[in-house]
Rosetta silent file (secondary structure, phi, psi, omega in degrees, C-alpha in Angstrom):
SEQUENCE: XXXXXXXXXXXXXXXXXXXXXXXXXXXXXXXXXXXXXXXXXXXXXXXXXXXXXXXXXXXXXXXXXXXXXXXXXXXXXXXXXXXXXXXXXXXXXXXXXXXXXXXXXXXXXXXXXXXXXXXXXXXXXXXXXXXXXXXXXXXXXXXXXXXXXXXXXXXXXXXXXXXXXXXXXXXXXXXXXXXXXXXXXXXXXXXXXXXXXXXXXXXXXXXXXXXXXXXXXXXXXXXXXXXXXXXXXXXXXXXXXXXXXXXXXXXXXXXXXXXXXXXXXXXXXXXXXXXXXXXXXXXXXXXXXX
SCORE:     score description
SCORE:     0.000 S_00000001
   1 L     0.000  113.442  165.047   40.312   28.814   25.313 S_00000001
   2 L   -58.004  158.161 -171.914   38.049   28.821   28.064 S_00000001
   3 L  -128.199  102.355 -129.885   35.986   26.319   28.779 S_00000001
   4 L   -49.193  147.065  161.556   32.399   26.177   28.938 S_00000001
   5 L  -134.122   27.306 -167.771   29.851   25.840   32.322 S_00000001
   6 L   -73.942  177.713  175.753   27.146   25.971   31.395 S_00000001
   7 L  -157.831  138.089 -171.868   24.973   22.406   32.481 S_00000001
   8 L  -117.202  129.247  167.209   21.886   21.872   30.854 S_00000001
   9 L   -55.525  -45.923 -178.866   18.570   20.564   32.627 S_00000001
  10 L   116.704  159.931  160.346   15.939   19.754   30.297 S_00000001
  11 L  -134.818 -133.905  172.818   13.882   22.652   29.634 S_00000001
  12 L   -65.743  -45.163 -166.493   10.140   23.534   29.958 S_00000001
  13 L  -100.959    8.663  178.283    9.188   21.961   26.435 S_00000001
  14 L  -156.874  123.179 -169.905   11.567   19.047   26.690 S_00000001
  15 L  -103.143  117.788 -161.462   11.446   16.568   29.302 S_00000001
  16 L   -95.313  136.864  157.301   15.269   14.787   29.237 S_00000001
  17 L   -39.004  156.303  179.141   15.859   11.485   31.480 S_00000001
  18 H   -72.746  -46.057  177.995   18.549   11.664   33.973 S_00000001
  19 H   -45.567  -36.412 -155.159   21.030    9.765   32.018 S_00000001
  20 H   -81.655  -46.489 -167.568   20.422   12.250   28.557 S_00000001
  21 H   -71.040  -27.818  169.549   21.520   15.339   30.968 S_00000001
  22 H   -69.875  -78.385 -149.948   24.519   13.638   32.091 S_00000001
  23 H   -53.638  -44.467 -176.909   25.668   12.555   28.557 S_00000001
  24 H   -67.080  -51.329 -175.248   25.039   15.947   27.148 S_00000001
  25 H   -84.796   34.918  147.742   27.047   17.842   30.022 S_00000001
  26 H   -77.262  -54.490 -138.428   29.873   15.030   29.918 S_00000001
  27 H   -84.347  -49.468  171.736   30.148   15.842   26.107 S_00000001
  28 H   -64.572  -41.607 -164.482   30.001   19.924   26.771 S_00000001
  29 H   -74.189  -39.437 -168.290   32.421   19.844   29.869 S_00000001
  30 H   -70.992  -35.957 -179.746   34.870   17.077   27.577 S_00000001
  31 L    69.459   50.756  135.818   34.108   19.557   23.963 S_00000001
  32 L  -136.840 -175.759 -166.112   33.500   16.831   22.179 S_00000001
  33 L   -50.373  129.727 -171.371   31.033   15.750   19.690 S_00000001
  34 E   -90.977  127.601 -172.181   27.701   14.440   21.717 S_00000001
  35 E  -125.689  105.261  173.727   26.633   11.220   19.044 S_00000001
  36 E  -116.362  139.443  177.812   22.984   10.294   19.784 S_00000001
  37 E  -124.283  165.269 -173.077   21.020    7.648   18.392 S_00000001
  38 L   171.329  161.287  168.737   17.390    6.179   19.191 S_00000001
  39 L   -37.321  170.012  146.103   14.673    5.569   17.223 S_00000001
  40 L   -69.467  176.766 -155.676   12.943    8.002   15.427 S_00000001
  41 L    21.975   42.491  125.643   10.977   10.346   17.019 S_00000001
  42 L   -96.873   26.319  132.961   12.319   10.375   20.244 S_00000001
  43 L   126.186   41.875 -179.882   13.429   13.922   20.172 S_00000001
  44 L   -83.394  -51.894  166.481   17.319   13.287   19.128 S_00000001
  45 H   -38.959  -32.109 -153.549   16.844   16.618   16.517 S_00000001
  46 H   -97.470    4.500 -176.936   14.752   18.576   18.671 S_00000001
  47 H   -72.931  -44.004 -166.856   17.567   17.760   21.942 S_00000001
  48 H   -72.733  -25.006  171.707   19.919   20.151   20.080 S_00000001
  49 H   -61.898  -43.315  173.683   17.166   22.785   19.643 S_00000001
  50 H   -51.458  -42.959 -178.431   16.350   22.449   23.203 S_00000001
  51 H   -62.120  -38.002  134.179   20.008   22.456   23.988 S_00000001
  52 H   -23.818  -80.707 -172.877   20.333   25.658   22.343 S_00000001
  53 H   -43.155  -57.343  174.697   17.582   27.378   23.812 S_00000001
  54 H   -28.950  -57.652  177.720   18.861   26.294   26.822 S_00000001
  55 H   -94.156   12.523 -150.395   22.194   27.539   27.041 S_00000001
  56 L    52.943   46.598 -153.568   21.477   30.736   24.840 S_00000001
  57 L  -132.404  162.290  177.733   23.553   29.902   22.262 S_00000001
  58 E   -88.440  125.189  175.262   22.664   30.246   18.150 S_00000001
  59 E   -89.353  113.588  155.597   21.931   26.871   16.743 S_00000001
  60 E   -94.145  148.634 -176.636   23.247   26.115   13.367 S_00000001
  61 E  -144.922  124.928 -176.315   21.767   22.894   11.604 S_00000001
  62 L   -97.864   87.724  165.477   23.547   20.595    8.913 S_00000001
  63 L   -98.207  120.582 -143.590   21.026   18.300    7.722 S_00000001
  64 L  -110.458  129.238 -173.760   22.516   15.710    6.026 S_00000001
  65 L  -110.320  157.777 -165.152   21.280   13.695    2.877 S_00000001
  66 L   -49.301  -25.284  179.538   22.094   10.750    1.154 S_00000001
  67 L  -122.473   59.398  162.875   24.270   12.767   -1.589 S_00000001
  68 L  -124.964  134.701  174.708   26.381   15.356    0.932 S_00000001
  69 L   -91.052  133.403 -177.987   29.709   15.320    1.326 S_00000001
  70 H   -47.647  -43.534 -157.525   31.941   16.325    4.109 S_00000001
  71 H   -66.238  -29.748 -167.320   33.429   19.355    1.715 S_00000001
  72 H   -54.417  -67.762  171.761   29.731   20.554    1.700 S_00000001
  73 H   -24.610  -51.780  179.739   30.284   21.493    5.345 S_00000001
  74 L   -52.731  -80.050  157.208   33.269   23.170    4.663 S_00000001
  75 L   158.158  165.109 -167.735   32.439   24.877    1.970 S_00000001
  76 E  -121.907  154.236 -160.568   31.832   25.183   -2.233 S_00000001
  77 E   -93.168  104.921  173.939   33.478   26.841   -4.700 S_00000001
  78 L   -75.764   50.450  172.131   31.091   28.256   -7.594 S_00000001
  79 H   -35.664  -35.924 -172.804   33.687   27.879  -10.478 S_00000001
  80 H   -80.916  -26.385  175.541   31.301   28.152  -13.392 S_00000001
  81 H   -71.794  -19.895  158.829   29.927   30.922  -11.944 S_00000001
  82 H   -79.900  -32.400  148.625   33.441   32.754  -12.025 S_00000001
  83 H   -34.057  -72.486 -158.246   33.749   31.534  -15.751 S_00000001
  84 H   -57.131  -39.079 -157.776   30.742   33.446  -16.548 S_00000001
  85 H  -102.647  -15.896  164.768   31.465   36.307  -14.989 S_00000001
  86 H   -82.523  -22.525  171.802   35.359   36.488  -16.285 S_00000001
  87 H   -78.460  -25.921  177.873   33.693   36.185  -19.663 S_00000001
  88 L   -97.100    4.176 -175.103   31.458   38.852  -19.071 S_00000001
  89 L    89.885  -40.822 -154.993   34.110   41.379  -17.863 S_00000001
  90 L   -24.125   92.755 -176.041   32.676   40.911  -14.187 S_00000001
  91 L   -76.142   24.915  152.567   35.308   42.634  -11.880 S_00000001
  92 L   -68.954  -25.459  169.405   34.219   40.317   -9.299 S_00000001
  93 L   -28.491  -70.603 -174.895   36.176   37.747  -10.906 S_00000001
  94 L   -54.539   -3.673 -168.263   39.318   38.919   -9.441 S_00000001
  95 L  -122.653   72.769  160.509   38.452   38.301   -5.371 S_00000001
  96 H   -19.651  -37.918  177.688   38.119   34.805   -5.676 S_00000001
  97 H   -63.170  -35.874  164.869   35.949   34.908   -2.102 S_00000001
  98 H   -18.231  -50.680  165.565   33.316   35.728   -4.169 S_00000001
  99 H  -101.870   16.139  166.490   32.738   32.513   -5.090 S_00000001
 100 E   -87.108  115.899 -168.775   32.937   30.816   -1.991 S_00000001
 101 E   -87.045   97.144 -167.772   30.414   29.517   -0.539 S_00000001
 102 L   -41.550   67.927 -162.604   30.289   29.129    3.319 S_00000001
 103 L   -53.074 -177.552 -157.932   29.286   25.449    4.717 S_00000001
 104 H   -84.448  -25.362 -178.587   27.528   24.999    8.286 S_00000001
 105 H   -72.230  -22.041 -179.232   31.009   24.153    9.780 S_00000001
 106 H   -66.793  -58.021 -178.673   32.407   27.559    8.359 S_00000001
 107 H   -58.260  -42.184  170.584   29.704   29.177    9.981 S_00000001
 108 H   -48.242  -59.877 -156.763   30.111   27.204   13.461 S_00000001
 109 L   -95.909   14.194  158.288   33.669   27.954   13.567 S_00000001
 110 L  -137.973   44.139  178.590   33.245   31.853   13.084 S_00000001
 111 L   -71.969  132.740  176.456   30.572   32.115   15.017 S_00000001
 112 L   -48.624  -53.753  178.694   31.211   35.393   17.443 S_00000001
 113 L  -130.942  145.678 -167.218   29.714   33.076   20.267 S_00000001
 114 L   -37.406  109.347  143.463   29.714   29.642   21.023 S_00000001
 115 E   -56.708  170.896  129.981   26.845   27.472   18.790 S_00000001
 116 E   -92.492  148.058 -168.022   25.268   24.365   18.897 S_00000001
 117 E  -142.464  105.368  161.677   26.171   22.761   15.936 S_00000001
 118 E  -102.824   85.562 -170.495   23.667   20.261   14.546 S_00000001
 119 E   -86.357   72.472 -175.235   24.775   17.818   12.208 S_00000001
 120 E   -77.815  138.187 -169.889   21.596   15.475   11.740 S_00000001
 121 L    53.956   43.528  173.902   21.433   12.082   10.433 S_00000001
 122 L   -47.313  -22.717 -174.113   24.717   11.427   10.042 S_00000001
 123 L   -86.807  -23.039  175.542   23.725    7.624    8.859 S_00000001
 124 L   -66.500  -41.063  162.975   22.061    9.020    5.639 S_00000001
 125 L   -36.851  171.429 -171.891   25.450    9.541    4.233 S_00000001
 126 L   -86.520 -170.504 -151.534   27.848    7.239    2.127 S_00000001
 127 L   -89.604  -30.021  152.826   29.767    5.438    4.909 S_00000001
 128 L   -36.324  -30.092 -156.712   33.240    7.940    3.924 S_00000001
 129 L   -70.138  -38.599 -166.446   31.531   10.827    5.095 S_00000001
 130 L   -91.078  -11.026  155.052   31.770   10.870    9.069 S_00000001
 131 H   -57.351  -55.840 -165.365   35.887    9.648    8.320 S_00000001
 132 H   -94.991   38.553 -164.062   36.555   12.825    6.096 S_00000001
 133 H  -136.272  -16.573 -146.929   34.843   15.133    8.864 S_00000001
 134 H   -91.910  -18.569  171.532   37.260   13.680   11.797 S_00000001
 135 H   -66.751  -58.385 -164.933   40.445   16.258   11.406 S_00000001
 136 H   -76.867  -23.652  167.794   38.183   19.337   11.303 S_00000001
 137 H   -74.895  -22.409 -178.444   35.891   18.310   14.193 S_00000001
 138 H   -59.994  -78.430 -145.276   39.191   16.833   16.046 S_00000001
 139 H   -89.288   -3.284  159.202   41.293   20.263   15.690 S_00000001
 140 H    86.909    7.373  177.607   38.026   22.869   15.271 S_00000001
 141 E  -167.702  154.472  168.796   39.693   23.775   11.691 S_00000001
 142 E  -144.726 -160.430 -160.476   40.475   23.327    8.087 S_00000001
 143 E  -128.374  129.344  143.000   42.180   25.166    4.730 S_00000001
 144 E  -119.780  113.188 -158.068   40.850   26.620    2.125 S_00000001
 145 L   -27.208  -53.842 -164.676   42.705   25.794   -1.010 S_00000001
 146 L   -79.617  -12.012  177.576   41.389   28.918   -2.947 S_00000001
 147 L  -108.094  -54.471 -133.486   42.390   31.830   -0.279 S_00000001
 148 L    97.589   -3.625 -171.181   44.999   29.993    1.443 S_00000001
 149 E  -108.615  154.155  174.807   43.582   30.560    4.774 S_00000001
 150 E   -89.082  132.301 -176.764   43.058   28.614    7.554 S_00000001
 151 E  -116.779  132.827 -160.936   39.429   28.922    9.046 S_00000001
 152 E  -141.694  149.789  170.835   39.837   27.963   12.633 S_00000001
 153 L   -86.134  112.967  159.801   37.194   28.259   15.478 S_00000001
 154 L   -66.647  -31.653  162.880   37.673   30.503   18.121 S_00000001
 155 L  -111.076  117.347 -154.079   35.047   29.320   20.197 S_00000001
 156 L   -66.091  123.520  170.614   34.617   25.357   20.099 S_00000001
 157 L   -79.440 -173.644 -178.196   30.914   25.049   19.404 S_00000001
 158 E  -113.331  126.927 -153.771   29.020   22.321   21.122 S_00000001
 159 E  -117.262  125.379 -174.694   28.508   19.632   18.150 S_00000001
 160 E  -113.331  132.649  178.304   25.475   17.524   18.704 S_00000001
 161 E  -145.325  125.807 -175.514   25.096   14.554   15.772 S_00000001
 162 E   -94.208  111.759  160.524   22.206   12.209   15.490 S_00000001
 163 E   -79.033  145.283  141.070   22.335    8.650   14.038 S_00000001
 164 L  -104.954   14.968  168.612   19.359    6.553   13.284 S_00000001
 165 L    66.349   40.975  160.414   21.355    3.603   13.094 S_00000001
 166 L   -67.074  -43.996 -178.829   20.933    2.950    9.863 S_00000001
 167 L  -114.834  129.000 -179.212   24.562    2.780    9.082 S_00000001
 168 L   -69.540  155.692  176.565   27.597    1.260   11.434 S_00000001
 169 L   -99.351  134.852  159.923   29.846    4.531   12.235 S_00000001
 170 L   -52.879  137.397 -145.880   33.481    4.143   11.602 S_00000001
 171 H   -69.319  -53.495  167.750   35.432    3.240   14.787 S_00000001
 172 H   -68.197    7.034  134.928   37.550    6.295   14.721 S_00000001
 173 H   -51.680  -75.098  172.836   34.777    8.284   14.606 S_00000001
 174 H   -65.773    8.331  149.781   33.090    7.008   17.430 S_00000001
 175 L   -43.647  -54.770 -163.693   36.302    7.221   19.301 S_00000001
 176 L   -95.865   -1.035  170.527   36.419   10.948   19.098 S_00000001
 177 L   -52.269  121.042  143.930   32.604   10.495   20.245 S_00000001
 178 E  -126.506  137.470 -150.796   30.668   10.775   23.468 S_00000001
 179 E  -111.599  166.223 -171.399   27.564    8.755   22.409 S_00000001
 180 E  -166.518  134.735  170.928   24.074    8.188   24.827 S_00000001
 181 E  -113.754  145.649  152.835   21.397    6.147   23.092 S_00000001
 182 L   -73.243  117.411  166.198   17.617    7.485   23.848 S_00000001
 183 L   -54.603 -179.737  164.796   15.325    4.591   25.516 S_00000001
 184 L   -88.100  162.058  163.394   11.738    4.858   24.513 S_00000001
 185 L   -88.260  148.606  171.783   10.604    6.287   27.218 S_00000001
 186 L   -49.546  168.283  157.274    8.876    4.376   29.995 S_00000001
 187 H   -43.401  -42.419 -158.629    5.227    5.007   31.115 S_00000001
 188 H   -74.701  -46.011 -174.079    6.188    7.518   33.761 S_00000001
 189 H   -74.255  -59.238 -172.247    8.648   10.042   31.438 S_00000001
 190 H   -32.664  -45.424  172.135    6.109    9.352   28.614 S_00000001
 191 H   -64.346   -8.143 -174.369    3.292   10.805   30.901 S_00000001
 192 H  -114.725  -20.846  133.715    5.356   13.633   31.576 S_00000001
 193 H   -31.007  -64.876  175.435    5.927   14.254   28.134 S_00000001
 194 H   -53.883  -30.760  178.923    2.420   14.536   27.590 S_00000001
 195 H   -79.855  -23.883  155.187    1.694   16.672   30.402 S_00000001
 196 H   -66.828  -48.686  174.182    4.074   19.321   28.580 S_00000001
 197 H   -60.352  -65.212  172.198    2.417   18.932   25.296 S_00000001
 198 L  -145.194  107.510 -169.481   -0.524   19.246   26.600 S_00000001
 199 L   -68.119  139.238  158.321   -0.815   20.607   30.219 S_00000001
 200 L    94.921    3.976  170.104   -3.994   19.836   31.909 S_00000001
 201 L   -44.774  150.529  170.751   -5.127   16.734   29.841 S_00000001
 202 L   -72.519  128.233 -143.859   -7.634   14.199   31.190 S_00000001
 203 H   -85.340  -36.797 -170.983   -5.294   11.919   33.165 S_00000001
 204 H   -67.175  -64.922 -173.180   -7.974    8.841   32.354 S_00000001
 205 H   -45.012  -47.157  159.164   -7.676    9.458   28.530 S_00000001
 206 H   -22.297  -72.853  167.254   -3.984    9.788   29.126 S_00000001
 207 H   -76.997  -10.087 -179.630   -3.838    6.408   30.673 S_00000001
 208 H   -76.537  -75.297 -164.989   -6.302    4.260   28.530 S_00000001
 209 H   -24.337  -60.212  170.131   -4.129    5.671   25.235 S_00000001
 210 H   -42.567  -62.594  176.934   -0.643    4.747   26.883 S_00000001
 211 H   -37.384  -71.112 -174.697   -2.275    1.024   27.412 S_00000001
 212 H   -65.533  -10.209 -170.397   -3.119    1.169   24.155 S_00000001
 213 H   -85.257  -28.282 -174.152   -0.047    2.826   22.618 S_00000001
 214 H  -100.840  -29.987  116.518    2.333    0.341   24.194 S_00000001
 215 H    -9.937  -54.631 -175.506    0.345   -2.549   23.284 S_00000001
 216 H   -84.301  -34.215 -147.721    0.704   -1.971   19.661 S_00000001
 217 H   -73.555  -43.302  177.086    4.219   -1.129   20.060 S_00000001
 218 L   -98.069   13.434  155.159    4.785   -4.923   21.616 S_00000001
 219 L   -45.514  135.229 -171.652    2.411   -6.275   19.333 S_00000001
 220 L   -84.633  178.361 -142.341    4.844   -9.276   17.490 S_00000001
 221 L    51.453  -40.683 -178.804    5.203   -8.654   13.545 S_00000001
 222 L    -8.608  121.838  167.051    4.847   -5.082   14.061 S_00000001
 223 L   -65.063  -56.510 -167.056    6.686   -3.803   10.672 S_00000001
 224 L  -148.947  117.064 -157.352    7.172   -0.112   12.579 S_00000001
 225 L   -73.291  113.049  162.780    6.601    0.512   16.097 S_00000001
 226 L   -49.101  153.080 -153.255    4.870    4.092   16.671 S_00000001
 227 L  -116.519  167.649 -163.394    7.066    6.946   17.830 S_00000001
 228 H   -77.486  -47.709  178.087    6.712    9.413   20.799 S_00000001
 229 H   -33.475  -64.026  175.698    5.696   11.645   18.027 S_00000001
 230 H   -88.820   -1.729  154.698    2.999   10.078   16.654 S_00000001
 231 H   -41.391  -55.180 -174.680    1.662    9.066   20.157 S_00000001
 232 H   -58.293  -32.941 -171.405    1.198   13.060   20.325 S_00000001
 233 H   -72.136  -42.438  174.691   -0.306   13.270   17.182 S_00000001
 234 H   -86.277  -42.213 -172.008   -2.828   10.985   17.812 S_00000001
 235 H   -57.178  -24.822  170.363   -3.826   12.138   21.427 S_00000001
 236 H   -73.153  -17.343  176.297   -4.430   15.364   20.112 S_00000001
 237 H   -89.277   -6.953 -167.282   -6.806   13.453   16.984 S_00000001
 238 H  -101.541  -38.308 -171.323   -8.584   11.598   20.373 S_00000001
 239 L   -81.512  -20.533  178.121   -9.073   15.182   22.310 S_00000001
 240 L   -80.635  -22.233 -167.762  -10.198   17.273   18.736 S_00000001
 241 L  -121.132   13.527  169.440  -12.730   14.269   18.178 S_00000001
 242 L    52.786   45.083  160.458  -13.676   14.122   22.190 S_00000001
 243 L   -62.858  152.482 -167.045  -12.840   10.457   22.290 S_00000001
 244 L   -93.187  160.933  140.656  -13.651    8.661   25.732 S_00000001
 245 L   -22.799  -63.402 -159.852  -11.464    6.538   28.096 S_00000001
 246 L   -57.287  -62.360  171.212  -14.147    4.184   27.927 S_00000001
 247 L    -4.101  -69.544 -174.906  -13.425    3.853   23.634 S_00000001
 248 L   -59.418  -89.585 -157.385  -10.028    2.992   24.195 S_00000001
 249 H     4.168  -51.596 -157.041  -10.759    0.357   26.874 S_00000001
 250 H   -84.052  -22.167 -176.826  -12.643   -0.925   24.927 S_00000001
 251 H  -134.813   68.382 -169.385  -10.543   -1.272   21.979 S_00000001
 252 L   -88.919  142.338 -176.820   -6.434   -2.428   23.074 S_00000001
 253 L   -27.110  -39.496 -177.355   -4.965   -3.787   20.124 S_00000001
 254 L   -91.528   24.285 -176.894   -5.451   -7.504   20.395 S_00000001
 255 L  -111.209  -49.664 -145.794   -9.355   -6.962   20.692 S_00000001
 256 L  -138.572  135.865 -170.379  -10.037   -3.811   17.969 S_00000001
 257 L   -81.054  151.265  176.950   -7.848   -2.040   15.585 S_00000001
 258 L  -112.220  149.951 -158.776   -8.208    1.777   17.588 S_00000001
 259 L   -44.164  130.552  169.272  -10.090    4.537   16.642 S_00000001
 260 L    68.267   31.071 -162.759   -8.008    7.188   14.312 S_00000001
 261 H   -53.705  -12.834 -154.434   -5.406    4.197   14.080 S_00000001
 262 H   -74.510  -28.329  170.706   -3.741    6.318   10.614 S_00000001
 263 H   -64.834  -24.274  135.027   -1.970    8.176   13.327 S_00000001
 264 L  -109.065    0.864 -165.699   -0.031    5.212   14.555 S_00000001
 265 L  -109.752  136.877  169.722   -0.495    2.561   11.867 S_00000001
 266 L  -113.393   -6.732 -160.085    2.310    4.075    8.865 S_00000001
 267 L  -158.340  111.500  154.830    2.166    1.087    6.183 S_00000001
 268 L    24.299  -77.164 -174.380   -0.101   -1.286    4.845 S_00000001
 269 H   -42.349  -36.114  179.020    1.208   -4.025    6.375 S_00000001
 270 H   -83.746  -62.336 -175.342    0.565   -3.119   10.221 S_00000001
 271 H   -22.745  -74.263 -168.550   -3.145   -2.092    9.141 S_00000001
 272 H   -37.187  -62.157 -146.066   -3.900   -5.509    8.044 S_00000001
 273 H   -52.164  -26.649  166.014   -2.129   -7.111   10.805 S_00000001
 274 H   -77.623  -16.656  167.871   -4.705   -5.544   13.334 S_00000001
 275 H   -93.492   26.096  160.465   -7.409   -6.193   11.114 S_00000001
 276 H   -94.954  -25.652 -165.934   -6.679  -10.087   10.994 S_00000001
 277 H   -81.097  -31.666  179.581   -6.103   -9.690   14.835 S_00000001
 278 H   -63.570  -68.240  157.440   -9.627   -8.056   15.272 S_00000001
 279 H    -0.705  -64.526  171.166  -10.865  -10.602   12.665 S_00000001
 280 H   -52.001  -75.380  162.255   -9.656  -12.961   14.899 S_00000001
 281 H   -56.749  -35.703  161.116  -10.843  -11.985   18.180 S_00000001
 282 H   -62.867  -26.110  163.298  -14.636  -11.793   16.807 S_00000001
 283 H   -82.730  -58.814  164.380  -14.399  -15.369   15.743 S_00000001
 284 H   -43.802  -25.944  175.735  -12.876  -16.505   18.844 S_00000001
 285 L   -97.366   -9.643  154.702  -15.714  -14.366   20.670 S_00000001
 286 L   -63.373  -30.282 -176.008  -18.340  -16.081   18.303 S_00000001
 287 L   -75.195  168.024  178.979  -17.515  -19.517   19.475 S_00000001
 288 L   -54.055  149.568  152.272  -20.018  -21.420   22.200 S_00000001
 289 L    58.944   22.843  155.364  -18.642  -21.070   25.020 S_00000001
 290 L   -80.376    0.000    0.000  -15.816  -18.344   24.267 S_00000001
């Protein structure tokens, strides 16, 4: 089996830290699973699209929910539906493949040319699940019971799997692992995020927002710290409503809750807390001599 050479960069629409590009081409050059965690929304889903694009390769994507099972990958067997249809005469009945259903690792490992293989949220799962996945990602193959055949990859795909660290990973799992956690990003990649999203932005709006966005984030209590996401979300609710530099300035978290806050505030709880802290600061700015 040859072995891949490609080295991936970052690409136009995704700006990766030096550290992220090393982990991902340690993980392609070793061909094994790349296991990234970070918060949410700092782009650990959208690194395997990018990574994809990147290398030209077909992206497959296993998104995985609280009731999936490693066999799901693999693949499922439609039994009742071969009842019905042996009951019905059905001469599909006899080619058992009928009723097999292909999982995303089936597809991965007979892919013509090398995938990405995105297995997302691996931590939503019961705690069994990334243990009964570790033979067929180790050896690139498994059996199926109902043919008899072995489905084995010719071409290893490149397997990218995201935690949110919800769940500890079993040790032999992260063994066969090479793992990279995503900082938040600093001011400096964070501005260079933004300047991708949206080239040509007013660099002053840019910088009041950041003040204010990283402020709330090290506000103490904070329930849930806004995401790179919803940074984006809102600068685009500040440039659609032509808010000014001068707004923000005027309103960093421990003075004023800020303007079109629903785009960083997610829960009840953070709302208040900036309106006791506003609350606050106007009574402290009421007294003599404050």
């Amino acid at each position: 089996m040859s072995r891949p050479t490609d080295r991936f960069e970052g690409t136009s629409d995704y700006i990766a830290t030096q550290d992220l590009k090393i982990a991902v081409n340690a993980a392609v050059t070793l061909e094994r699973p790349l296991l990234i965690k970070g918060e949410p929304g700092t782009g650990k889903t959208v690194l395997a699209y990018e990574l994809a694009k990147a290398l030209n390769a077909p992206l497959i994507t296993w998104h995985v929910k609280s009731t999936t099972k490693a066999h799901n990958g693999l693949y499922e067997y439609d039994a009742v539906s071969r009842l019905r249809d042996s009951q019905l005469g059905d001469e599909r009945v006899h080619d058992v493949r009928n009723y097999l259903k292909p999982g995303k690792l089936w597809e991965a490992f007979t892919s013509p040319v090398r995938p990405v293989l995105l297995i997302d949220e691996i931590d939503k799962a019961d705690i069994e699940f990334p243990n009964d996945l570790l033979q067929e990602l180790d050896r690139m193959e498994f059996f199926v019971q109902e043919t008899g055949e072995t489905i084995k990859a010719d071409v290893r795909p490149v397997v990218v799997i995201t935690s949110n660290n919800e769940k500890e990973l079993p040790d032999a799992f992260l063994r066969r692992c090479f793992f990279h956690y995503i900082r938040f990003p600093d001011d400096a990649t964070m501005k260079a995020i933004v300047e991708v999203q949206f080239p040509g932005i007013k660099p002053r709006l840019v910088s009041e927002a950041l003040k204010s966005f990283y402020e709330i984030r090290d506000t103490p209590g904070l329930k849930k710290k806004p995401s790179t996401s919803e940074l984006l979300d809102w600068l685009k609710l500040l440039m659609v409503d032509d808010v000014q530099p001068e707004t923000l300035r005027e309103t960093h978290p421990h003075k004023l809750i800020p303007p079109l806050h629903g785009a960083l505030l997610k829960n009840e709880q953070d709302v208040h807390l900036f309106e006791r802290l506003a609350f606050l600061n106007r009574r402290e700015g009421a007294r003599p001599g404050g």
